[in-house]
PDB file of C-alpha atoms and ligand atoms in Angstrom:
ATOM      1  CA  MET P 432      -0.174  -0.158   0.129  1.00  0.00           C
ATOM      2  CA  PHE P 433       1.662   3.779  -0.788  1.00  0.00           C
ATOM      3  CA  THR P 434       1.145   6.355   1.235  1.00  0.00           C
ATOM      4  CA  SER P 435      -1.749   8.723   0.020  1.00  0.00           C
ATOM      5  CA  ILE P 436      -0.542  11.818  -2.216  1.00  0.00           C
ATOM      6  CA  ALA P 437      -3.978  13.269  -1.352  1.00  0.00           C
ATOM      7  CA  GLY P 438      -3.452  17.290  -0.759  1.00  0.00           C
ATOM      8  CA  ARG P 439      -0.305  17.552  -2.712  1.00  0.00           C
ATOM      9  CA  ALA P 440       0.483  19.984  -5.472  1.00  0.00           C
ATOM     10  CA  ALA P 441       1.057  19.173  -8.510  1.00  0.00           C
ATOM     11  CA  VAL P 442       1.730  21.068 -11.702  1.00  0.00           C
ATOM     12  CA  VAL P 443       1.592  19.405 -15.353  1.00  0.00           C
ATOM     13  CA  THR P 444       2.431  20.668 -18.420  1.00  0.00           C
ATOM     14  CA  GLY P 445       1.448  20.242 -21.708  1.00  0.00           C
ATOM     15  CA  ALA P 446      -1.896  18.349 -19.501  1.00  0.00           C
ATOM     16  CA  THR P 447      -4.960  20.363 -21.994  1.00  0.00           C
ATOM     17  CA  ARG P 448      -4.685  16.880 -23.681  1.00  0.00           C
ATOM     18  CA  GLY P 449      -3.173  13.695 -24.282  1.00  0.00           C
ATOM     19  CA  ILE P 450      -0.980  12.197 -21.963  1.00  0.00           C
ATOM     20  CA  GLY P 451      -0.365  15.383 -19.888  1.00  0.00           C
ATOM     21  CA  LYS P 452      -4.168  15.363 -19.356  1.00  0.00           C
ATOM     22  CA  GLY P 453      -3.643  11.717 -17.940  1.00  0.00           C
ATOM     23  CA  ILE P 454      -1.227  12.107 -15.768  1.00  0.00           C
ATOM     24  CA  ALA P 455      -3.799  15.358 -14.086  1.00  0.00           C
ATOM     25  CA  GLN P 456      -6.535  12.965 -14.285  1.00  0.00           C
ATOM     26  CA  VAL P 457      -4.600   9.997 -12.418  1.00  0.00           C
ATOM     27  CA  PHE P 458      -3.468  12.394  -9.886  1.00  0.00           C
ATOM     28  CA  ALA P 459      -6.478  14.337  -9.315  1.00  0.00           C
ATOM     29  CA  GLY P 460      -7.862  10.574  -8.943  1.00  0.00           C
ATOM     30  CA  ALA P 461      -5.304  10.260  -6.053  1.00  0.00           C
ATOM     31  CA  GLY P 462      -6.442  13.454  -4.127  1.00  0.00           C
ATOM     32  CA  ALA P 463      -3.614  15.925  -5.289  1.00  0.00           C
ATOM     33  CA  ARG P 464      -4.268  19.435  -6.327  1.00  0.00           C
ATOM     34  CA  VAL P 465      -3.510  19.986  -9.558  1.00  0.00           C
ATOM     35  CA  LEU P 466      -2.292  22.658 -12.169  1.00  0.00           C
ATOM     36  CA  ILE P 467      -2.426  21.871 -16.033  1.00  0.00           C
ATOM     37  CA  VAL P 468      -0.551  23.987 -18.021  1.00  0.00           C
ATOM     38  CA  GLY P 469      -1.019  24.290 -21.607  1.00  0.00           C
ATOM     39  CA  ARG P 470      -1.440  26.913 -24.336  1.00  0.00           C
ATOM     40  CA  ASP P 471      -4.803  26.110 -25.671  1.00  0.00           C
ATOM     41  CA  THR P 472      -7.500  28.238 -23.555  1.00  0.00           C
ATOM     42  CA  ASP P 473     -10.787  25.727 -25.272  1.00  0.00           C
ATOM     43  CA  ALA P 474      -8.652  22.794 -24.296  1.00  0.00           C
ATOM     44  CA  ALA P 475      -7.718  23.774 -20.886  1.00  0.00           C
ATOM     45  CA  LYS P 476     -11.309  24.489 -19.986  1.00  0.00           C
ATOM     46  CA  VAL P 477     -12.750  21.388 -21.236  1.00  0.00           C
ATOM     47  CA  THR P 478      -9.820  19.591 -19.075  1.00  0.00           C
ATOM     48  CA  VAL P 479     -10.484  21.383 -15.983  1.00  0.00           C
ATOM     49  CA  ALA P 480     -14.281  20.940 -16.392  1.00  0.00           C
ATOM     50  CA  GLU P 481     -13.780  17.186 -16.791  1.00  0.00           C
ATOM     51  CA  LEU P 482     -11.221  16.766 -14.115  1.00  0.00           C
ATOM     52  CA  SER P 483     -12.977  19.379 -11.589  1.00  0.00           C
ATOM     53  CA  ALA P 484     -16.417  17.382 -12.120  1.00  0.00           C
ATOM     54  CA  THR P 485     -15.582  14.721 -10.060  1.00  0.00           C
ATOM     55  CA  GLY P 486     -14.621  16.686  -7.323  1.00  0.00           C
ATOM     56  CA  ALA P 487     -10.987  17.154  -7.485  1.00  0.00           C
ATOM     57  CA  GLU P 488      -8.939  20.506  -7.053  1.00  0.00           C
ATOM     58  CA  VAL P 489      -7.753  21.521 -10.648  1.00  0.00           C
ATOM     59  CA  SER P 490      -7.053  24.720 -12.170  1.00  0.00           C
ATOM     60  CA  TYR P 491      -5.697  25.643 -15.450  1.00  0.00           C
ATOM     61  CA  LEU P 492      -2.491  28.384 -16.691  1.00  0.00           C
ATOM     62  CA  LEU P 493      -2.194  29.395 -20.255  1.00  0.00           C
ATOM     63  CA  ALA P 494       1.929  28.985 -20.471  1.00  0.00           C
ATOM     64  CA  ASP P 495       4.462  28.257 -23.480  1.00  0.00           C
ATOM     65  CA  VAL P 496       7.274  26.288 -21.371  1.00  0.00           C
ATOM     66  CA  SER P 497       9.501  27.221 -24.233  1.00  0.00           C
ATOM     67  CA  ARG P 498       9.837  30.469 -22.612  1.00  0.00           C
ATOM     68  CA  ARG P 499      11.486  31.452 -19.428  1.00  0.00           C
ATOM     69  CA  GLU P 500       9.333  34.196 -18.333  1.00  0.00           C
ATOM     70  CA  ASP P 501       6.012  31.402 -18.860  1.00  0.00           C
ATOM     71  CA  CYS P 502       7.836  29.194 -16.552  1.00  0.00           C
ATOM     72  CA  ARG P 503       8.058  31.718 -14.129  1.00  0.00           C
ATOM     73  CA  ARG P 504       4.459  32.386 -13.773  1.00  0.00           C
ATOM     74  CA  ILE P 505       4.129  28.504 -13.622  1.00  0.00           C
ATOM     75  CA  ALA P 506       5.953  28.405 -10.595  1.00  0.00           C
ATOM     76  CA  ALA P 507       4.275  31.832  -9.367  1.00  0.00           C
ATOM     77  CA  THR P 508       0.895  30.200 -10.115  1.00  0.00           C
ATOM     78  CA  ALA P 509       1.175  27.100  -8.044  1.00  0.00           C
ATOM     79  CA  ALA P 510       2.539  29.478  -5.146  1.00  0.00           C
ATOM     80  CA  GLU P 511      -0.549  31.626  -5.014  1.00  0.00           C
ATOM     81  CA  ARG P 512      -3.110  28.831  -5.939  1.00  0.00           C
ATOM     82  CA  LEU P 513      -1.453  25.563  -4.780  1.00  0.00           C
ATOM     83  CA  GLY P 514       0.931  27.183  -2.005  1.00  0.00           C
ATOM     84  CA  GLY P 515       3.787  25.149  -3.758  1.00  0.00           C
ATOM     85  CA  ILE P 516       4.601  22.385  -5.761  1.00  0.00           C
ATOM     86  CA  ASP P 517       5.408  18.923  -4.325  1.00  0.00           C
ATOM     87  CA  VAL P 518       5.315  17.277  -8.107  1.00  0.00           C
ATOM     88  CA  LEU P 519       6.217  18.845 -11.080  1.00  0.00           C
ATOM     89  CA  CYS P 520       5.587  16.376 -14.491  1.00  0.00           C
ATOM     90  CA  ALA P 521       7.224  18.002 -17.416  1.00  0.00           C
ATOM     91  CA  ASN P 522       5.436  16.641 -20.144  1.00  0.00           C
ATOM     92  CA  ALA P 523       4.578  19.306 -22.782  1.00  0.00           C
ATOM     93  CA  GLY P 524       6.156  18.232 -25.871  1.00  0.00           C
ATOM     94  CA  ILE P 525       5.591  18.253 -29.698  1.00  0.00           C
ATOM     95  CA  PHE P 526       6.223  15.813 -32.404  1.00  0.00           C
ATOM     96  CA  PRO P 527       6.127  17.218 -35.980  1.00  0.00           C
ATOM     97  CA  SER P 528       8.113  15.399 -38.709  1.00  0.00           C
ATOM     98  CA  ALA P 529      10.502  16.688 -40.506  1.00  0.00           C
ATOM     99  CA  PRO P 530      13.362  14.502 -42.756  1.00  0.00           C
ATOM    100  CA  LEU P 531      16.730  15.339 -42.114  1.00  0.00           C
ATOM    101  CA  ALA P 532      17.539  16.584 -45.738  1.00  0.00           C
ATOM    102  CA  GLU P 533      14.859  19.196 -45.390  1.00  0.00           C
ATOM    103  CA  MET P 534      15.306  20.326 -41.844  1.00  0.00           C
ATOM    104  CA  THR P 535      15.233  24.166 -41.274  1.00  0.00           C
ATOM    105  CA  ASP P 536      16.364  25.861 -38.308  1.00  0.00           C
ATOM    106  CA  GLU P 537      12.710  26.922 -37.392  1.00  0.00           C
ATOM    107  CA  ASN P 538      12.024  22.965 -37.315  1.00  0.00           C
ATOM    108  CA  ILE P 539      14.955  22.377 -34.971  1.00  0.00           C
ATOM    109  CA  ASP P 540      14.328  25.176 -32.923  1.00  0.00           C
ATOM    110  CA  GLU P 541      10.750  24.526 -32.332  1.00  0.00           C
ATOM    111  CA  VAL P 542      11.050  20.946 -31.056  1.00  0.00           C
ATOM    112  CA  LEU P 543      14.534  21.551 -29.166  1.00  0.00           C
ATOM    113  CA  GLY P 544      13.025  24.296 -27.718  1.00  0.00           C
ATOM    114  CA  THR P 545       9.663  22.857 -26.443  1.00  0.00           C
ATOM    115  CA  ASN P 546      10.745  19.203 -25.846  1.00  0.00           C
ATOM    116  CA  LEU P 547      14.585  19.902 -24.047  1.00  0.00           C
ATOM    117  CA  LYS P 548      14.763  23.536 -23.033  1.00  0.00           C
ATOM    118  CA  GLY P 549      11.178  23.781 -22.075  1.00  0.00           C
ATOM    119  CA  ALA P 550      12.002  20.623 -20.120  1.00  0.00           C
ATOM    120  CA  ILE P 551      14.927  22.561 -18.364  1.00  0.00           C
ATOM    121  CA  LEU P 552      13.155  25.981 -18.105  1.00  0.00           C
ATOM    122  CA  SER P 553      10.223  24.211 -16.151  1.00  0.00           C
ATOM    123  CA  VAL P 554      12.692  22.265 -13.621  1.00  0.00           C
ATOM    124  CA  GLN P 555      14.369  25.508 -13.282  1.00  0.00           C
ATOM    125  CA  ALA P 556      11.633  27.689 -12.711  1.00  0.00           C
ATOM    126  CA  CYS P 557      10.097  25.319 -10.338  1.00  0.00           C
ATOM    127  CA  LEU P 558      12.906  24.490  -8.063  1.00  0.00           C
ATOM    128  CA  PRO P 559      12.610  26.739  -5.039  1.00  0.00           C
ATOM    129  CA  ALA P 560       9.018  25.617  -4.416  1.00  0.00           C
ATOM    130  CA  LEU P 561      10.306  21.716  -4.748  1.00  0.00           C
ATOM    131  CA  ALA P 562      13.294  22.187  -2.476  1.00  0.00           C
ATOM    132  CA  ALA P 563      10.618  23.865   0.187  1.00  0.00           C
ATOM    133  CA  SER P 564       8.178  21.191  -0.237  1.00  0.00           C
ATOM    134  CA  GLY P 565      11.311  19.013   1.390  1.00  0.00           C
ATOM    135  CA  ARG P 566       9.716  16.137  -0.740  1.00  0.00           C
ATOM    136  CA  GLY P 567       9.793  17.492  -4.482  1.00  0.00           C
ATOM    137  CA  ARG P 568       9.432  15.312  -7.640  1.00  0.00           C
ATOM    138  CA  VAL P 569      10.058  15.672 -10.803  1.00  0.00           C
ATOM    139  CA  ILE P 570       8.809  13.340 -13.358  1.00  0.00           C
ATOM    140  CA  LEU P 571       9.962  13.914 -17.353  1.00  0.00           C
ATOM    141  CA  THR P 572       8.016  12.498 -20.176  1.00  0.00           C
ATOM    142  CA  SER P 573      10.683  11.273 -22.309  1.00  0.00           C
ATOM    143  CA  SER P 574       9.896   8.640 -24.962  1.00  0.00           C
ATOM    144  CA  ILE P 575      11.401   5.291 -26.346  1.00  0.00           C
ATOM    145  CA  THR P 576      12.105   7.403 -29.683  1.00  0.00           C
ATOM    146  CA  GLY P 577      15.498   9.095 -29.388  1.00  0.00           C
ATOM    147  CA  PRO P 578      16.741   7.117 -26.179  1.00  0.00           C
ATOM    148  CA  ILE P 579      16.178   3.723 -27.398  1.00  0.00           C
ATOM    149  CA  THR P 580      14.563   3.937 -30.790  1.00  0.00           C
ATOM    150  CA  GLY P 581      14.516   6.047 -33.947  1.00  0.00           C
ATOM    151  CA  PHE P 582      11.830   6.731 -36.509  1.00  0.00           C
ATOM    152  CA  PRO P 583      12.332   8.614 -40.037  1.00  0.00           C
ATOM    153  CA  GLY P 584      11.461  12.452 -39.866  1.00  0.00           C
ATOM    154  CA  TRP P 585      12.217  12.101 -35.887  1.00  0.00           C
ATOM    155  CA  SER P 586      15.742  12.817 -35.632  1.00  0.00           C
ATOM    156  CA  HIS P 587      15.716  16.141 -34.184  1.00  0.00           C
ATOM    157  CA  TYR P 588      12.713  14.849 -31.911  1.00  0.00           C
ATOM    158  CA  GLY P 589      14.995  12.079 -31.031  1.00  0.00           C
ATOM    159  CA  ALA P 590      17.895  14.181 -29.932  1.00  0.00           C
ATOM    160  CA  SER P 591      15.248  16.202 -27.920  1.00  0.00           C
ATOM    161  CA  LYS P 592      14.130  13.226 -25.751  1.00  0.00           C
ATOM    162  CA  ALA P 593      17.490  11.732 -25.506  1.00  0.00           C
ATOM    163  CA  GLY P 594      18.605  15.200 -24.397  1.00  0.00           C
ATOM    164  CA  GLN P 595      16.273  15.212 -21.609  1.00  0.00           C
ATOM    165  CA  LEU P 596      17.762  11.988 -20.106  1.00  0.00           C
ATOM    166  CA  GLY P 597      21.233  13.716 -20.437  1.00  0.00           C
ATOM    167  CA  PHE P 598      19.601  16.446 -18.668  1.00  0.00           C
ATOM    168  CA  LEU P 599      18.057  14.258 -15.770  1.00  0.00           C
ATOM    169  CA  ARG P 600      21.152  12.459 -14.780  1.00  0.00           C
ATOM    170  CA  THR P 601      23.221  15.655 -13.917  1.00  0.00           C
ATOM    171  CA  ALA P 602      19.977  17.438 -12.375  1.00  0.00           C
ATOM    172  CA  ALA P 603      19.364  14.138 -10.213  1.00  0.00           C
ATOM    173  CA  ILE P 604      23.186  14.955  -8.586  1.00  0.00           C
ATOM    174  CA  GLU P 605      22.333  18.558  -8.620  1.00  0.00           C
ATOM    175  CA  LEU P 606      19.118  18.478  -6.927  1.00  0.00           C
ATOM    176  CA  ALA P 607      19.253  15.650  -4.349  1.00  0.00           C
ATOM    177  CA  ALA P 608      20.955  17.969  -1.633  1.00  0.00           C
ATOM    178  CA  SER P 609      17.753  19.355  -1.980  1.00  0.00           C
ATOM    179  CA  GLY P 610      15.853  16.121  -1.213  1.00  0.00           C
ATOM    180  CA  ILE P 611      14.443  16.275  -4.600  1.00  0.00           C
ATOM    181  CA  THR P 612      14.248  13.384  -7.093  1.00  0.00           C
ATOM    182  CA  ILE P 613      14.049  13.856 -10.887  1.00  0.00           C
ATOM    183  CA  ASN P 614      13.514  10.588 -13.162  1.00  0.00           C
ATOM    184  CA  ALA P 615      11.628  10.088 -16.445  1.00  0.00           C
ATOM    185  CA  VAL P 616       8.806   7.907 -18.224  1.00  0.00           C
ATOM    186  CA  LEU P 617       9.597   6.852 -21.474  1.00  0.00           C
ATOM    187  CA  PRO P 618       6.198   5.897 -23.146  1.00  0.00           C
ATOM    188  CA  GLY P 619       6.335   4.316 -26.155  1.00  0.00           C
ATOM    189  CA  ASN P 620       2.906   4.667 -28.505  1.00  0.00           C
ATOM    190  CA  ILE P 621       0.174   6.021 -26.393  1.00  0.00           C
ATOM    191  CA  VAL P 622      -3.277   6.724 -27.943  1.00  0.00           C
ATOM    192  CA  THR P 623      -3.687  10.590 -27.525  1.00  0.00           C
ATOM    193  CA  GLU P 624      -4.368  13.059 -29.654  1.00  0.00           C
ATOM    194  CA  GLY P 625      -0.848  14.099 -30.980  1.00  0.00           C
ATOM    195  CA  LEU P 626      -0.694  10.242 -32.243  1.00  0.00           C
ATOM    196  CA  ALA P 627      -4.237  10.325 -34.117  1.00  0.00           C
ATOM    197  CA  ASP P 628      -2.885  13.054 -35.811  1.00  0.00           C
ATOM    198  CA  LEU P 629      -0.010  10.816 -37.278  1.00  0.00           C
ATOM    199  CA  GLY P 630      -3.154   8.609 -38.861  1.00  0.00           C
ATOM    200  CA  GLU P 631      -4.461   5.484 -39.079  1.00  0.00           C
ATOM    201  CA  GLU P 632      -1.818   3.661 -40.849  1.00  0.00           C
ATOM    202  CA  TYR P 633       1.062   4.703 -38.351  1.00  0.00           C
ATOM    203  CA  GLN P 634      -1.008   3.373 -35.438  1.00  0.00           C
ATOM    204  CA  ALA P 635      -2.245   0.075 -36.887  1.00  0.00           C
ATOM    205  CA  GLN P 636       1.492  -0.525 -38.302  1.00  0.00           C
ATOM    206  CA  MET P 637       2.742   0.330 -34.379  1.00  0.00           C
ATOM    207  CA  ALA P 638       0.585  -1.733 -32.870  1.00  0.00           C
ATOM    208  CA  ALA P 639       1.693  -5.091 -34.959  1.00  0.00           C
ATOM    209  CA  SER P 640       5.017  -4.208 -33.733  1.00  0.00           C
ATOM    210  CA  ILE P 641       4.335  -4.203 -29.946  1.00  0.00           C
ATOM    211  CA  PRO P 642       4.504  -7.389 -28.581  1.00  0.00           C
ATOM    212  CA  LEU P 643       1.171  -6.833 -26.359  1.00  0.00           C
ATOM    213  CA  ARG P 644      -0.082  -5.891 -29.607  1.00  0.00           C
ATOM    214  CA  ARG P 645      -2.380  -2.653 -28.402  1.00  0.00           C
ATOM    215  CA  LEU P 646      -1.112   0.899 -28.026  1.00  0.00           C
ATOM    216  CA  GLY P 647      -0.955   2.237 -24.526  1.00  0.00           C
ATOM    217  CA  THR P 648      -3.595   4.514 -22.593  1.00  0.00           C
ATOM    218  CA  VAL P 649      -2.763   7.645 -20.929  1.00  0.00           C
ATOM    219  CA  GLU P 650      -3.705   6.651 -17.355  1.00  0.00           C
ATOM    220  CA  GLU P 651      -1.258   4.101 -17.978  1.00  0.00           C
ATOM    221  CA  ILE P 652       1.724   6.615 -18.281  1.00  0.00           C
ATOM    222  CA  GLY P 653      -0.140   8.450 -15.494  1.00  0.00           C
ATOM    223  CA  HIS P 654       0.033   5.399 -12.624  1.00  0.00           C
ATOM    224  CA  THR P 655       3.964   5.057 -13.566  1.00  0.00           C
ATOM    225  CA  VAL P 656       4.260   8.726 -13.044  1.00  0.00           C
ATOM    226  CA  LEU P 657       2.093   8.509  -9.454  1.00  0.00           C
ATOM    227  CA  PHE P 658       4.293   5.726  -8.720  1.00  0.00           C
ATOM    228  CA  LEU P 659       7.190   7.884  -9.260  1.00  0.00           C
ATOM    229  CA  ALA P 660       5.682  10.759  -7.186  1.00  0.00           C
ATOM    230  CA  THR P 661       5.046   8.316  -4.119  1.00  0.00           C
ATOM    231  CA  ASP P 662       6.598   8.544  -1.200  1.00  0.00           C
ATOM    232  CA  GLU P 663       7.628   4.775  -1.593  1.00  0.00           C
ATOM    233  CA  ALA P 664       9.450   5.945  -4.895  1.00  0.00           C
ATOM    234  CA  GLY P 665      11.915   8.329  -2.955  1.00  0.00           C
ATOM    235  CA  TYR P 666      15.050   6.220  -3.193  1.00  0.00           C
ATOM    236  CA  ILE P 667      14.772   6.510  -7.071  1.00  0.00           C
ATOM    237  CA  THR P 668      16.395   9.337  -8.920  1.00  0.00           C
ATOM    238  CA  GLY P 669      18.054   9.755 -12.043  1.00  0.00           C
ATOM    239  CA  GLN P 670      16.255   6.912 -14.010  1.00  0.00           C
ATOM    240  CA  ALA P 671      13.959   6.266 -16.478  1.00  0.00           C
ATOM    241  CA  ILE P 672      10.958   3.950 -17.113  1.00  0.00           C
ATOM    242  CA  VAL P 673      10.136   2.560 -19.834  1.00  0.00           C
ATOM    243  CA  VAL P 674       5.967   1.580 -20.540  1.00  0.00           C
ATOM    244  CA  ASP P 675       5.742   0.670 -23.838  1.00  0.00           C
ATOM    245  CA  GLY P 676       4.122  -3.050 -23.950  1.00  0.00           C
ATOM    246  CA  GLY P 677       7.446  -4.515 -24.712  1.00  0.00           C
ATOM    247  CA  GLN P 678       7.970  -2.461 -28.386  1.00  0.00           C
ATOM    248  CA  VAL P 679      11.412  -1.930 -27.804  1.00  0.00           C
ATOM    249  CA  LEU P 680      12.167  -5.610 -27.666  1.00  0.00           C
ATOM    250  CA  PRO P 681      11.735  -7.643 -30.429  1.00  0.00           C
ATOM    251  CA  GLU P 682      15.033  -7.995 -32.273  1.00  0.00           C
ATOM    252  CA  SER P 683      13.266  -8.682 -36.002  1.00  0.00           C
ATOM    253  CA  LEU P 684       9.597  -8.743 -36.962  1.00  0.00           C
ATOM    254  CA  ALA P 685      10.049 -12.814 -36.710  1.00  0.00           C
ATOM    255  CA  ALA P 686      10.350 -12.602 -32.972  1.00  0.00           C
ATOM    256  CA  LEU P 687       6.874 -11.208 -33.067  1.00  0.00           C
ATOM    257  CA  ASP P 688       5.689 -14.255 -35.106  1.00  0.00           C
ATOM    258  CA  GLY P 689       6.049 -17.016 -31.921  1.00  0.00           C
TER     259      GLY P 689
HETATM  260  P1  NAP I1365      -0.636  15.891 -27.754  1.00  0.00           P
HETATM  261  O1  NAP I1365      -1.858  15.009 -27.586  1.00  0.00           O
HETATM  262  O2  NAP I1365      -0.462  16.825 -28.846  1.00  0.00           O
HETATM  263  O3  NAP I1365      -0.813  16.712 -26.440  1.00  0.00           O
HETATM  264  C1  NAP I1365       0.707  17.673 -26.143  1.00  0.00           C
HETATM  265  C2  NAP I1365       0.164  18.828 -24.882  1.00  0.00           C
HETATM  266  O4  NAP I1365       1.720  19.366 -24.769  1.00  0.00           O
HETATM  267  C3  NAP I1365      -0.607  19.259 -25.126  1.00  0.00           C
HETATM  268  O5  NAP I1365      -1.401  19.698 -23.806  1.00  0.00           O
HETATM  269  C4  NAP I1365      -0.176  20.732 -25.737  1.00  0.00           C
HETATM  270  O6  NAP I1365      -0.851  21.741 -24.984  1.00  0.00           O
HETATM  271  C5  NAP I1365       1.043  20.975 -24.731  1.00  0.00           C
HETATM  272  N1  NAP I1365       2.102  21.738 -25.450  1.00  0.00           N
HETATM  273  C6  NAP I1365       2.943  21.460 -26.305  1.00  0.00           C
HETATM  274  N2  NAP I1365       3.634  22.790 -26.925  1.00  0.00           N
HETATM  275  C7  NAP I1365       3.431  23.356 -25.497  1.00  0.00           C
HETATM  276  C8  NAP I1365       4.088  24.470 -25.212  1.00  0.00           C
HETATM  277  N3  NAP I1365       5.325  25.034 -25.940  1.00  0.00           N
HETATM  278  N4  NAP I1365       3.848  25.031 -23.751  1.00  0.00           N
HETATM  279  C9  NAP I1365       3.268  24.366 -23.274  1.00  0.00           C
HETATM  280  N5  NAP I1365       2.434  23.053 -23.547  1.00  0.00           N
HETATM  281  C10 NAP I1365       2.589  22.962 -24.778  1.00  0.00           C
HETATM  282  O7  NAP I1365       1.149  14.711 -27.152  1.00  0.00           O
HETATM  283  P2  NAP I1365       0.826  13.337 -26.232  1.00  0.00           P
HETATM  284  O8  NAP I1365       0.671  12.542 -27.203  1.00  0.00           O
HETATM  285  O9  NAP I1365      -0.020  13.537 -25.263  1.00  0.00           O
HETATM  286  O10 NAP I1365       2.506  14.056 -25.945  1.00  0.00           O
HETATM  287  C11 NAP I1365       3.061  14.258 -24.597  1.00  0.00           C
HETATM  288  C12 NAP I1365       4.011  13.814 -24.536  1.00  0.00           C
HETATM  289  O11 NAP I1365       4.574  12.660 -24.593  1.00  0.00           O
HETATM  290  C13 NAP I1365       5.149  14.445 -25.102  1.00  0.00           C
HETATM  291  O12 NAP I1365       6.094  14.902 -24.556  1.00  0.00           O
HETATM  292  C14 NAP I1365       5.528  13.475 -26.216  1.00  0.00           C
HETATM  293  O13 NAP I1365       6.958  14.370 -26.832  1.00  0.00           O
HETATM  294  C15 NAP I1365       5.760  12.529 -25.316  1.00  0.00           C
HETATM  295  N6  NAP I1365       5.375  11.295 -25.880  1.00  0.00           N
HETATM  296  C16 NAP I1365       4.287  11.124 -26.718  1.00  0.00           C
HETATM  297  C17 NAP I1365       4.366  10.096 -27.139  1.00  0.00           C
HETATM  298  C18 NAP I1365       2.673   9.278 -27.332  1.00  0.00           C
HETATM  299  O14 NAP I1365       2.459   7.697 -28.149  1.00  0.00           O
HETATM  300  N7  NAP I1365       1.624   9.898 -27.700  1.00  0.00           N
HETATM  301  C19 NAP I1365       5.363   8.578 -27.213  1.00  0.00           C
HETATM  302  C20 NAP I1365       6.288   8.946 -26.316  1.00  0.00           C
HETATM  303  C21 NAP I1365       6.270   9.936 -25.846  1.00  0.00           C
HETATM  304  P3  NAP I1365      -1.408  23.125 -25.999  1.00  0.00           P
HETATM  305  O15 NAP I1365      -1.867  22.708 -27.278  1.00  0.00           O
HETATM  306  O16 NAP I1365      -2.988  23.756 -25.118  1.00  0.00           O
HETATM  307  O17 NAP I1365      -0.107  23.794 -26.027  1.00  0.00           O
END
């Protein structure tokens, strides 16, 4: 039995939809007070309405994690509304496709700026509050793409997600003195609005390459993130947990035939 996280203050970036919304839902269901962050007002309102309907304390803030000033506002708003931050889920991310031969400066800056710089800025801005918590937890949403696998069109994305792991290993050492742990979850292919944008053929192709023969759910990522936020996970830091239905395991397509 895990110690309840009821009443704890959690910030989830990129939570207006997709995996972040799933993380926010799981945390709200566990009794945490949640601040969701994103840029789309309509989606934010819908998410807050849905999660609040269960009686949970959930509010939203419009902010772009690639901007330092916006990240400062995230920390300030959490201080004002939640009285601090116990858990930061740095989940906001984008995955537009661009073949390497045609990749522009804008393509590179957009993906690295949101996924890698955005994660660093979010953590940096929330550090004082996480340290004040005395049991601060940071969970990054990385990916299997980059740290473990590759996919055409996503070399910049893969670099951003592998870069997050490079960041967290040193951050884990620096933050340990403040009692803060920082870990990452590496989702495989998870059913989200963002993934749906990639088309049905992409999803079917992915499902066929996964030993469990299905894509993951946002709740399955949320529960892993929740575990890393518990008191019982307090001795885990600087680590990455793959949640992918076994997708990274087969050595060849034949390995899936048995
Ligand atoms: P999604 O459905 O497209 O949702 C992305 C979320 O990030 C949205 O809430 C979006 O909110 C927010 N966001 C994007 N850019 C932002 C910015 N600059 N500032 C603040 N919020 C921003 O994507 P998803 O599939 O849930 O992906 C979420 C995370 O999981 C990403 O880091 C992604 O790389 C990672 N991931 C996903 C999968 C998968 O299979 N789905 C697999 C591995 C890793 P607004 O539109 O409101 O700004």
